[in-house]
Tab-separated table of C-alpha atoms in Angstrom:
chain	number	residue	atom	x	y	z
A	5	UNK	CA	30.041	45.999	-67.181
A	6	UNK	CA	31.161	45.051	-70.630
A	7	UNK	CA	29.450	46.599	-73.823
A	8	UNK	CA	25.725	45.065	-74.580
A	9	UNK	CA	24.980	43.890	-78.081
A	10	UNK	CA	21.743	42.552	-79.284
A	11	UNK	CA	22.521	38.962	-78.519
A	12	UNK	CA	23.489	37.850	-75.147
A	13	UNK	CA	25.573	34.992	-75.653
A	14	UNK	CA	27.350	36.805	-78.169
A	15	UNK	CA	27.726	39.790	-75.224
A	16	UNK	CA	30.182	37.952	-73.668
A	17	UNK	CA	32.129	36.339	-76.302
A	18	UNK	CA	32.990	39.654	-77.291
A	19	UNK	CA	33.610	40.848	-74.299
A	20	UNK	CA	36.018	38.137	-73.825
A	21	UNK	CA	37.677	38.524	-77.531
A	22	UNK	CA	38.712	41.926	-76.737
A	23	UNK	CA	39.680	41.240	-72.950
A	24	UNK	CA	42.027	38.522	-74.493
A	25	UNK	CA	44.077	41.344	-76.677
A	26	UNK	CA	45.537	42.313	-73.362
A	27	UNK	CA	47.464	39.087	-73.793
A	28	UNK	CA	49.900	41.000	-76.843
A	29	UNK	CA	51.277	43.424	-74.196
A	30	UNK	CA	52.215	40.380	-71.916
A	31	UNK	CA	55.977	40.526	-72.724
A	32	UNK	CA	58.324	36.816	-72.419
A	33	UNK	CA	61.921	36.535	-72.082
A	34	UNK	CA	62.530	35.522	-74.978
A	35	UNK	CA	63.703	37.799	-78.040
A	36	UNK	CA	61.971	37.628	-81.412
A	37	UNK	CA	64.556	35.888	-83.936
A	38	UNK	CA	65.775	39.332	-85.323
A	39	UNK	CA	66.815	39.932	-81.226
A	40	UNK	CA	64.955	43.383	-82.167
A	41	UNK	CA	62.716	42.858	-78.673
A	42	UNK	CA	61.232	40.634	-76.456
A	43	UNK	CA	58.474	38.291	-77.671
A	44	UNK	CA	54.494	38.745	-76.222
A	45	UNK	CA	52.537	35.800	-75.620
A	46	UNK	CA	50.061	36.322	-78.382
A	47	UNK	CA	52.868	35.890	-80.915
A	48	UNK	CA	54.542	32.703	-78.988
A	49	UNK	CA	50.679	31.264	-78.928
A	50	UNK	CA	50.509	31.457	-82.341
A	51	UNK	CA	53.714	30.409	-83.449
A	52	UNK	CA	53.832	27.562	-81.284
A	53	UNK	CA	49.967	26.438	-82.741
A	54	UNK	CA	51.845	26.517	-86.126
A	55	UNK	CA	54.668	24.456	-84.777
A	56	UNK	CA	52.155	21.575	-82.980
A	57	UNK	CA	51.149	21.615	-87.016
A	58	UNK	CA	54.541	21.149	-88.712
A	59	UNK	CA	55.897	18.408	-86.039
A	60	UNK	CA	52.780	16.659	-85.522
A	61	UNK	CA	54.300	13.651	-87.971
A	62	UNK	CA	57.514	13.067	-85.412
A	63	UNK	CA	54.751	12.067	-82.398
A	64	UNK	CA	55.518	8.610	-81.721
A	65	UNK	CA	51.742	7.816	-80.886
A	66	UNK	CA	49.712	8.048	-84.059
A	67	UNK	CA	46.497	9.764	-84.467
A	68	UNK	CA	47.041	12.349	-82.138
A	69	UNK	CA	43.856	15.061	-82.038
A	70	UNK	CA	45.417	17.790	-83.551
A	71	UNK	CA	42.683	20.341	-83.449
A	72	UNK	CA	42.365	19.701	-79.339
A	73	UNK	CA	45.717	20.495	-79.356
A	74	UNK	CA	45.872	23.678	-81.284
A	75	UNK	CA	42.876	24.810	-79.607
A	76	UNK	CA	45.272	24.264	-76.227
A	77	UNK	CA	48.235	25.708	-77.362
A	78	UNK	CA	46.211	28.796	-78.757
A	79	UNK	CA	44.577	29.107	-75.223
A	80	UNK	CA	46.910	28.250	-72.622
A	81	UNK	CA	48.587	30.943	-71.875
A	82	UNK	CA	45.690	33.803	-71.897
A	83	UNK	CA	46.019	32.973	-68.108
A	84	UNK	CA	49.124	35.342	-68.230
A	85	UNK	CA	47.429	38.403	-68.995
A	86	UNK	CA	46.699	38.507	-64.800
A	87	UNK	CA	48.982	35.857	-63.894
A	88	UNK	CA	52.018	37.536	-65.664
A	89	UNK	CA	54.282	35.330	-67.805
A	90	UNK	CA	56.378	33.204	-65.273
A	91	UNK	CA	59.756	32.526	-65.945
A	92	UNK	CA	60.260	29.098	-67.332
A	93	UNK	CA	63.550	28.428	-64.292
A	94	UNK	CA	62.287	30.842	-61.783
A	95	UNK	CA	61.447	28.587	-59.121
A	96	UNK	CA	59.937	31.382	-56.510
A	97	UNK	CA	57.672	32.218	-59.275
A	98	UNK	CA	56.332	28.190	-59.837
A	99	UNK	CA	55.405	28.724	-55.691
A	100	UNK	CA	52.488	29.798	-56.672
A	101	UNK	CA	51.785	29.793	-60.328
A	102	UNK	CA	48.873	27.325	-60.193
A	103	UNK	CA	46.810	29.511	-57.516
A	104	UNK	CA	47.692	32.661	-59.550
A	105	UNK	CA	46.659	31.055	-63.066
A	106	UNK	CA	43.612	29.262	-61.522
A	107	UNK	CA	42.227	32.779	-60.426
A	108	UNK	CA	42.803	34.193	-63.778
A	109	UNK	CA	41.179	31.634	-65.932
A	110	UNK	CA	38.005	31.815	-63.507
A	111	UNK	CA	37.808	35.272	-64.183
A	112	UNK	CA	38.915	34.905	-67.946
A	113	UNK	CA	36.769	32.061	-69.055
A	114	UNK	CA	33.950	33.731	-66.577
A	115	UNK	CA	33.376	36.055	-69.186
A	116	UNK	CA	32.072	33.384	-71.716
A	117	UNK	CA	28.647	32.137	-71.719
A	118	UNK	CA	28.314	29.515	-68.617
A	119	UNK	CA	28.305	25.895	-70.843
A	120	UNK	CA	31.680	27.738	-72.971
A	121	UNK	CA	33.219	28.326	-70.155
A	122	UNK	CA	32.642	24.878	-68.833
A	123	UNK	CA	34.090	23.977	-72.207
A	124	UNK	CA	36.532	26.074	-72.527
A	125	UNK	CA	37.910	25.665	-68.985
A	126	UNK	CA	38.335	21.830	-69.167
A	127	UNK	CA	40.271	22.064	-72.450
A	128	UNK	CA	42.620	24.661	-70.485
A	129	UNK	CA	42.940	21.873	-67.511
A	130	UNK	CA	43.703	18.857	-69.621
A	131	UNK	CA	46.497	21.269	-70.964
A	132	UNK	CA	47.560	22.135	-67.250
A	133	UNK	CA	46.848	18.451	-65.594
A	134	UNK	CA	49.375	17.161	-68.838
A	135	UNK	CA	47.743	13.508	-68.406
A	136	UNK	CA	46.498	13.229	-72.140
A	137	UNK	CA	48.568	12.249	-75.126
A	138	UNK	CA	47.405	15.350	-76.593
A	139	UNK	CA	48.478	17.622	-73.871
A	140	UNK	CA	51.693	16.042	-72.992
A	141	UNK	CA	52.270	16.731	-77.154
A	142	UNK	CA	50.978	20.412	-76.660
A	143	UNK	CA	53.493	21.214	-73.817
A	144	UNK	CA	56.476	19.636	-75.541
A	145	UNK	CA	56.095	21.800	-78.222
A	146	UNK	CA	55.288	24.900	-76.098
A	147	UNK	CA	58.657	24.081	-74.021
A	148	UNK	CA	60.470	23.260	-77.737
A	149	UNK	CA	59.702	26.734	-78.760
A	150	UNK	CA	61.872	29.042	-76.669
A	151	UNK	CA	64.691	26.462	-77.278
A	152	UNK	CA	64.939	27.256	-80.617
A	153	UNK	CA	64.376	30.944	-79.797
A	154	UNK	CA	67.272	31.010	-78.060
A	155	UNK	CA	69.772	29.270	-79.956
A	156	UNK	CA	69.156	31.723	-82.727
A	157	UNK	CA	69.188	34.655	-80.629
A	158	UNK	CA	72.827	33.646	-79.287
A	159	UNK	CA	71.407	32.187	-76.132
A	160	UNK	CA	70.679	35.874	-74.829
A	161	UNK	CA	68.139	34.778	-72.006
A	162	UNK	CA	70.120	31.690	-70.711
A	163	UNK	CA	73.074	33.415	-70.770
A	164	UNK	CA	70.967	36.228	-68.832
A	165	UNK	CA	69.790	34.129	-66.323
A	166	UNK	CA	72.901	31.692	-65.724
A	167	UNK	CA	71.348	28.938	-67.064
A	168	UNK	CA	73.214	25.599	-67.393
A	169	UNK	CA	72.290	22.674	-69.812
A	170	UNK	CA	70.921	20.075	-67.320
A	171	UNK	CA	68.532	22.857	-66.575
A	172	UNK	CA	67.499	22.808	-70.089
A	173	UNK	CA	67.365	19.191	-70.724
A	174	UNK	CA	64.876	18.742	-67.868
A	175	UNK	CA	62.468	21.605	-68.491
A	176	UNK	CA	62.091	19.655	-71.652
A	177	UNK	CA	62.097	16.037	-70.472
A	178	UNK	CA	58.715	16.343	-71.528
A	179	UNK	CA	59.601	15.755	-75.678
A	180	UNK	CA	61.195	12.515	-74.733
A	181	UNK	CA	58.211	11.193	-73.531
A	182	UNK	CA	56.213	12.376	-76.933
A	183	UNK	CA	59.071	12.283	-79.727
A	184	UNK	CA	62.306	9.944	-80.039
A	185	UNK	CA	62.915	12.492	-83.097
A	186	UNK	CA	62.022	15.447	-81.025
A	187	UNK	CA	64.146	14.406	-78.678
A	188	UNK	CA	67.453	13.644	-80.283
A	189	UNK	CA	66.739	17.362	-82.393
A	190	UNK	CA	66.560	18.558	-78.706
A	191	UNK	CA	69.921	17.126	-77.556
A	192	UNK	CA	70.865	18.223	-80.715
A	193	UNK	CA	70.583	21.602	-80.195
A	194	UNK	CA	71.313	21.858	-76.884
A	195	UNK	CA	74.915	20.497	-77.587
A	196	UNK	CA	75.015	23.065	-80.440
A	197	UNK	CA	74.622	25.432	-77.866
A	198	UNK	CA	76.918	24.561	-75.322
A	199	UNK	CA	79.412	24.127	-78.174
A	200	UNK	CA	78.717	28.179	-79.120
A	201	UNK	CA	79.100	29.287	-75.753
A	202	UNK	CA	75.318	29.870	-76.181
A	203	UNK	CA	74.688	28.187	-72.772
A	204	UNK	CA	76.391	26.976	-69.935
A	205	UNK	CA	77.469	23.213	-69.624
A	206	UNK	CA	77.211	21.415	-66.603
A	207	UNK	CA	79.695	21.980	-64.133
A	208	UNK	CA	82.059	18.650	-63.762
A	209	UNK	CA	80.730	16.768	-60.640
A	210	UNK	CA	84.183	17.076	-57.927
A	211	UNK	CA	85.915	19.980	-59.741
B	25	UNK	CA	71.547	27.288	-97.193
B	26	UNK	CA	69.590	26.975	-93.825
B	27	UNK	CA	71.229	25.439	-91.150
B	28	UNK	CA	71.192	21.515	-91.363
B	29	UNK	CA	70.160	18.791	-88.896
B	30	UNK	CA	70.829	14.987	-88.297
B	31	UNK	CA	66.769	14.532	-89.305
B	32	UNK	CA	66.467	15.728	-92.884
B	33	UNK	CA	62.823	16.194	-92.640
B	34	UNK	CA	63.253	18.698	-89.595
B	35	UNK	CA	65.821	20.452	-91.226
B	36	UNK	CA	63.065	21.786	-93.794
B	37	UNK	CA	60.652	22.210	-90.995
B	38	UNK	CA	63.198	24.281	-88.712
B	39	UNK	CA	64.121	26.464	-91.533
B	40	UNK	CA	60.468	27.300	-91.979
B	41	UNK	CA	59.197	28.476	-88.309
B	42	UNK	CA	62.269	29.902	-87.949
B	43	UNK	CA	61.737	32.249	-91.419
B	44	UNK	CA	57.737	33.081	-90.416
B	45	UNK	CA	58.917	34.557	-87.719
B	46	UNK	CA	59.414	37.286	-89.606
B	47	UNK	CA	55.847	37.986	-89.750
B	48	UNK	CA	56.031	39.232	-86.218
B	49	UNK	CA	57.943	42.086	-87.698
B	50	UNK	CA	55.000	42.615	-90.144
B	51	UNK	CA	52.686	45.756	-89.436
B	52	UNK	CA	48.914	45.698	-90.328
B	53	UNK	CA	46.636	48.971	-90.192
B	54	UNK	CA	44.586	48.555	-86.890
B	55	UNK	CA	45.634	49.301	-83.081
B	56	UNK	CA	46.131	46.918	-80.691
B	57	UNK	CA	43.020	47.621	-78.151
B	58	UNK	CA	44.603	49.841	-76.153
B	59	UNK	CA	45.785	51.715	-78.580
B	60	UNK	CA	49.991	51.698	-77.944
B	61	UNK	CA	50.720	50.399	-81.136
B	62	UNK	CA	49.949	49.014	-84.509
B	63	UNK	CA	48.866	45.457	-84.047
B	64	UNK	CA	51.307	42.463	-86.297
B	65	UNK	CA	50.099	39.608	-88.339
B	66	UNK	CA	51.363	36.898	-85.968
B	67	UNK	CA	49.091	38.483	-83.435
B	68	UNK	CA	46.197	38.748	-85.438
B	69	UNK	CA	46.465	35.391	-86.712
B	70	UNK	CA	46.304	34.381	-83.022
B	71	UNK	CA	43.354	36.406	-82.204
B	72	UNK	CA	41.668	35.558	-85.395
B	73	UNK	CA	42.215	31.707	-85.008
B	74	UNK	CA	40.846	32.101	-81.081
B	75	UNK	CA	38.034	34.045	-82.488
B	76	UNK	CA	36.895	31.290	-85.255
B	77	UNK	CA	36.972	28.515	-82.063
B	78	UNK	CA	34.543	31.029	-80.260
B	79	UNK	CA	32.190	31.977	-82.794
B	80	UNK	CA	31.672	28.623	-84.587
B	81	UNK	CA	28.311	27.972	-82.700
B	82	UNK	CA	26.989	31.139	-85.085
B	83	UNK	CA	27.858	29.403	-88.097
B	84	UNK	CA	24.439	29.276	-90.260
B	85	UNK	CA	26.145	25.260	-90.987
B	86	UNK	CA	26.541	22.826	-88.781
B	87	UNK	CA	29.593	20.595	-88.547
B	88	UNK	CA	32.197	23.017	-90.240
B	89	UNK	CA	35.376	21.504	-89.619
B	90	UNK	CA	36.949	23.546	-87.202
B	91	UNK	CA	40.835	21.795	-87.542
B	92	UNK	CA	40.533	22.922	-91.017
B	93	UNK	CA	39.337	26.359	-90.723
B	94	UNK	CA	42.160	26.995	-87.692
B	95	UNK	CA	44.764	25.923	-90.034
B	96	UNK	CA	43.684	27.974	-92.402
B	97	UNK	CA	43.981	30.819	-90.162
B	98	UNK	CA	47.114	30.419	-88.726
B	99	UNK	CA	48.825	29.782	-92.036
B	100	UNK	CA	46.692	32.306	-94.285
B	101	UNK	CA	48.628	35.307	-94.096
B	102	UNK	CA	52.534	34.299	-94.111
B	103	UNK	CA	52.768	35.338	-97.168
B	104	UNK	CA	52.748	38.654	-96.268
B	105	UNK	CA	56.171	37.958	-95.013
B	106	UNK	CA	56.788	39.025	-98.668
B	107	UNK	CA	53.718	40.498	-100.062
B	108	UNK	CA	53.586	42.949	-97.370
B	109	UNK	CA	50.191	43.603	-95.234
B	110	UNK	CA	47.368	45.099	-98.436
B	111	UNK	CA	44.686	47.176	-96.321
B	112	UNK	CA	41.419	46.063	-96.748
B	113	UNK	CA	40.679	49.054	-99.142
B	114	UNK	CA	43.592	49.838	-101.215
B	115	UNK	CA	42.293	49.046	-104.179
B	116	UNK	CA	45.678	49.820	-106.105
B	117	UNK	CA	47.352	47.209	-103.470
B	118	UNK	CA	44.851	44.768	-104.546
B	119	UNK	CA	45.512	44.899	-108.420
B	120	UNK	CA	48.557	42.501	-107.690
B	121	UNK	CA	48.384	40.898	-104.861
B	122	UNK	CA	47.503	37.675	-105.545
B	123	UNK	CA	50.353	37.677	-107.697
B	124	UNK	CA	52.783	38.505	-105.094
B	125	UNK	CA	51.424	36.340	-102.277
B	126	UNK	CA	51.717	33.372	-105.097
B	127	UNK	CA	55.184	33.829	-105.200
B	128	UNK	CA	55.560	34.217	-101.301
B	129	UNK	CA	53.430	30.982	-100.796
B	130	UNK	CA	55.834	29.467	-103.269
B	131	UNK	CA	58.753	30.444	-101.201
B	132	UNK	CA	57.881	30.122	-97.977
B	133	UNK	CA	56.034	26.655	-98.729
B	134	UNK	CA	59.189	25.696	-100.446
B	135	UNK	CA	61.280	25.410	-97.588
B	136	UNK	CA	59.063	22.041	-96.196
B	137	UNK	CA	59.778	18.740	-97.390
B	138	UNK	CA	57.747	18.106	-100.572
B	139	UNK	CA	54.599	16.435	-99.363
B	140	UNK	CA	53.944	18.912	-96.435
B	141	UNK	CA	54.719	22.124	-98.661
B	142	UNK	CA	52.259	20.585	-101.228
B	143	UNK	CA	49.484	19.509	-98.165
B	144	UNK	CA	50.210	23.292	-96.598
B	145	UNK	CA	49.714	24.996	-100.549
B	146	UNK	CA	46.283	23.304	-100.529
B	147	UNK	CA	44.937	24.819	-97.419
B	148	UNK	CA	46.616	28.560	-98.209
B	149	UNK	CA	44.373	28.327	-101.665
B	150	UNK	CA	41.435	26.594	-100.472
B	151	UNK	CA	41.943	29.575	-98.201
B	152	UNK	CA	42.345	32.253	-100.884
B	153	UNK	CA	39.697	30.406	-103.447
B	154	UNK	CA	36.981	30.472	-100.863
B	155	UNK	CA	34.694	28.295	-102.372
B	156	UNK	CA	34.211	26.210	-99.352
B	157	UNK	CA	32.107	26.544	-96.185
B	158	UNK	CA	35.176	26.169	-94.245
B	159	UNK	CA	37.529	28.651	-96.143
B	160	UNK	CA	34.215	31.309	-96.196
B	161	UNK	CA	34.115	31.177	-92.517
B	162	UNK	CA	37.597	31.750	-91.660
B	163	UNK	CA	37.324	34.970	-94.495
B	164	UNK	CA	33.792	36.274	-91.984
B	165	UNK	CA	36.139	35.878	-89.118
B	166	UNK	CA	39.535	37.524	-90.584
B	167	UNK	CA	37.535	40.311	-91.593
B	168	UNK	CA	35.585	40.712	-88.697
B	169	UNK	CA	38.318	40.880	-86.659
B	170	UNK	CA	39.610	44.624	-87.860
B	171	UNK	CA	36.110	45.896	-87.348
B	172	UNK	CA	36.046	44.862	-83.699
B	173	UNK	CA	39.074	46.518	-83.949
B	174	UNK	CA	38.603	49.441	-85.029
B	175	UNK	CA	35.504	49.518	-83.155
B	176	UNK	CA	37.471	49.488	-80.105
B	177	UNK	CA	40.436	52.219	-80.672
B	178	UNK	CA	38.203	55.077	-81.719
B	179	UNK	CA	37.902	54.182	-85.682
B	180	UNK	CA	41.258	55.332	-85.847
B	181	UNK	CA	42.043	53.763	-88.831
B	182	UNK	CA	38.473	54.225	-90.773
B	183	UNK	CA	38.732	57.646	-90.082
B	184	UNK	CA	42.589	57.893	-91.196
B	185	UNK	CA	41.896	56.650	-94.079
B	186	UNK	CA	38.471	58.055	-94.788
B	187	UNK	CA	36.807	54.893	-95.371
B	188	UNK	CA	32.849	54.619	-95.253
B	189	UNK	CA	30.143	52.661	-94.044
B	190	UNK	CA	28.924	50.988	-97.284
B	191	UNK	CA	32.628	50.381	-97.955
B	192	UNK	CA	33.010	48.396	-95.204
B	193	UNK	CA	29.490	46.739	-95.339
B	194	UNK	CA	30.595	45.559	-98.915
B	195	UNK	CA	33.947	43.821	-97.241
B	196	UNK	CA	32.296	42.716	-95.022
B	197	UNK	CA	29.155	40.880	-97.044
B	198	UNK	CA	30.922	37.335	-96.777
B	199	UNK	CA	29.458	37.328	-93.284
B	200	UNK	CA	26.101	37.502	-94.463
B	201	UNK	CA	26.780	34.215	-96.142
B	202	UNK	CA	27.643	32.570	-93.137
B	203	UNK	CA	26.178	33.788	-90.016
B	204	UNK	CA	23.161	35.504	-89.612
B	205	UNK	CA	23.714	36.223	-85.761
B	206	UNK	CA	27.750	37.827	-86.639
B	207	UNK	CA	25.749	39.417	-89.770
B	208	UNK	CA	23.090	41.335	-87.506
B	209	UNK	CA	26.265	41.876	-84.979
B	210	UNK	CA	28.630	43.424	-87.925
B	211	UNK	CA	25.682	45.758	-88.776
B	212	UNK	CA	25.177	46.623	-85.436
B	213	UNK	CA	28.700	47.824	-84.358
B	214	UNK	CA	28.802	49.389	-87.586
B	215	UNK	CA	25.931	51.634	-86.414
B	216	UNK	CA	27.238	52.378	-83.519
B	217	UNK	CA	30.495	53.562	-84.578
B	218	UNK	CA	28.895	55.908	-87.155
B	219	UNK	CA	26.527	56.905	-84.436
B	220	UNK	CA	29.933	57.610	-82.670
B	221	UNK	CA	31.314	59.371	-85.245
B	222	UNK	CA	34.226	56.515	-85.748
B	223	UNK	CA	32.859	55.990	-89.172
B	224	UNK	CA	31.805	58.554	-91.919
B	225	UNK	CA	28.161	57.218	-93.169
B	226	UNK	CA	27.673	57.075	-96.729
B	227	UNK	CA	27.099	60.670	-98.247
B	228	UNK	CA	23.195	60.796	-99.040
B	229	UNK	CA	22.573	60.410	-103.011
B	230	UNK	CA	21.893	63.672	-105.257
B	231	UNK	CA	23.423	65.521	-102.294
């Protein structure tokens, strides 16, 4: 039983404020940009809510609702803190990632007083279900981000996990759909990548 | 010279979250919850930002502009990619550091294309100036956010440092300004802790 203050809606928000800390301990595979360690998922939320801000200009559709998707990107992963970060190409883990992250926001956003949670648990599912402008927007810039994390940390986790390009290019199919200029700095960097020996090219179909 | 791209624009903007990452690597004063380690500014930012989504509904105003007041709050404290992290009550710290977060804005700011860097300026001062409801709001919550804190891992650092209660009463007075529910909540946990012995009380005058 969480710690009673004087005002019980206010109970459980802080019970589920300090729950959600658990989510800086929740280590990714990607390095920080000084390759000093790996990255938690408190820092990648917040750097990739600054990074929806920056790009928002390159979204082909206009008028996108920024502050929905913020307040997606800086809540879509808390899931991991019981679900465990899942590897991005780690197919056994996407088996069942949706049961495993469904269970954790109930119990997450269970915390929250009941019409939050309602609230708080649809905004999570439009980010999941990836049907809205706004959340298709959200999760190319949440896929964007360890991109560029790994081209300027030489590539360390693709190299790592054997990763070739095509693998890459369709994890993030997703910013072609949402950005023509998102999507040529993608291929981009990809190809600045493969030209570094920071990740594998395809293999030549017959060789 | 940061590394250029076919999109001029993006160049800017890749330079830039690139370079705040940096303030991953920057250490603040207060514990991560369970206590393993000093807690960052990217991570508080996040937890602040998540915070000012949760607690809006307290706000003594109606209709603050949320998308503003997140902004503010993930952008507010790059500059102490620079300036360093000032705690709360060095008051030596605080004799120039508006000064030296100035020049850090300027830097870091600097590195977007013109428009954005001027757009992104505005909210860091409207941030610092605190003369609106928004930018008073986000203060409440990025100070209220190290007393949960410290709350929560023992007082460590009130106790380290030898701070008292009316010392952090007075930091914290901007929430009396804003909220009267997270005012009568910041005096409560503040009672408790000195109940708890993780905060010295204010010696008794003529004692």
């Amino acid at each position: 039983m969480p710690e009673q203050w004087n005002n019980e809606r206010l109970s459980g928000q802080i019970a589920f404020l300090t729950e959600i800390d658990k989510l800086k301990n929740v280590l990714r595979k990607t390095f920080i940009l000084d390759s000093s360690r790996l990255e938690n998922t408190a820092e990648h939320s917040w750097h990739a809510s600054v990074i929806a801000m920056l790009l928002i200009e390159h979204a082909n559709e206009p008028g996108l609702d920024l502050n929905r998707i913020v307040r997606m990107l800086l809540l879509h992963d808390i899931v991991e803190i019981d679900a465990g970060d899942t590897f991005a190409y780690d197919t056994q883990g996407y088996e069942d990632k949706a049961e495993r992250e469904q269970a954790a926001a109930n119990r997450l956003f269970g915390m929250l007083p009941a019409d939050q949670r309602d609230e708080w648990m649809v905004l999570w599912r439009e980010f999941e279900d990836g049907e809205t402008r706004e959340s298709q927007y959200a999760a190319a810039i949440d896929r964007l981000h360890p991109v560029i994390n790994n081209y300027y940390t030489g590539g360390y986790s693709w190299l790592k996990h054997g990763i070739v390009r095509s693998q890459v290019v369709k994890r993030l199919s997703i910013v072609s759909s949402v950005s023509d200029t998102l999507w040529q700095f993608t291929l981009e960097i990809l190809q600045r990548a493969v030209d570094q020996g920071l990740l594998l090219d395809d293999p030549v179909k017959g060789e």
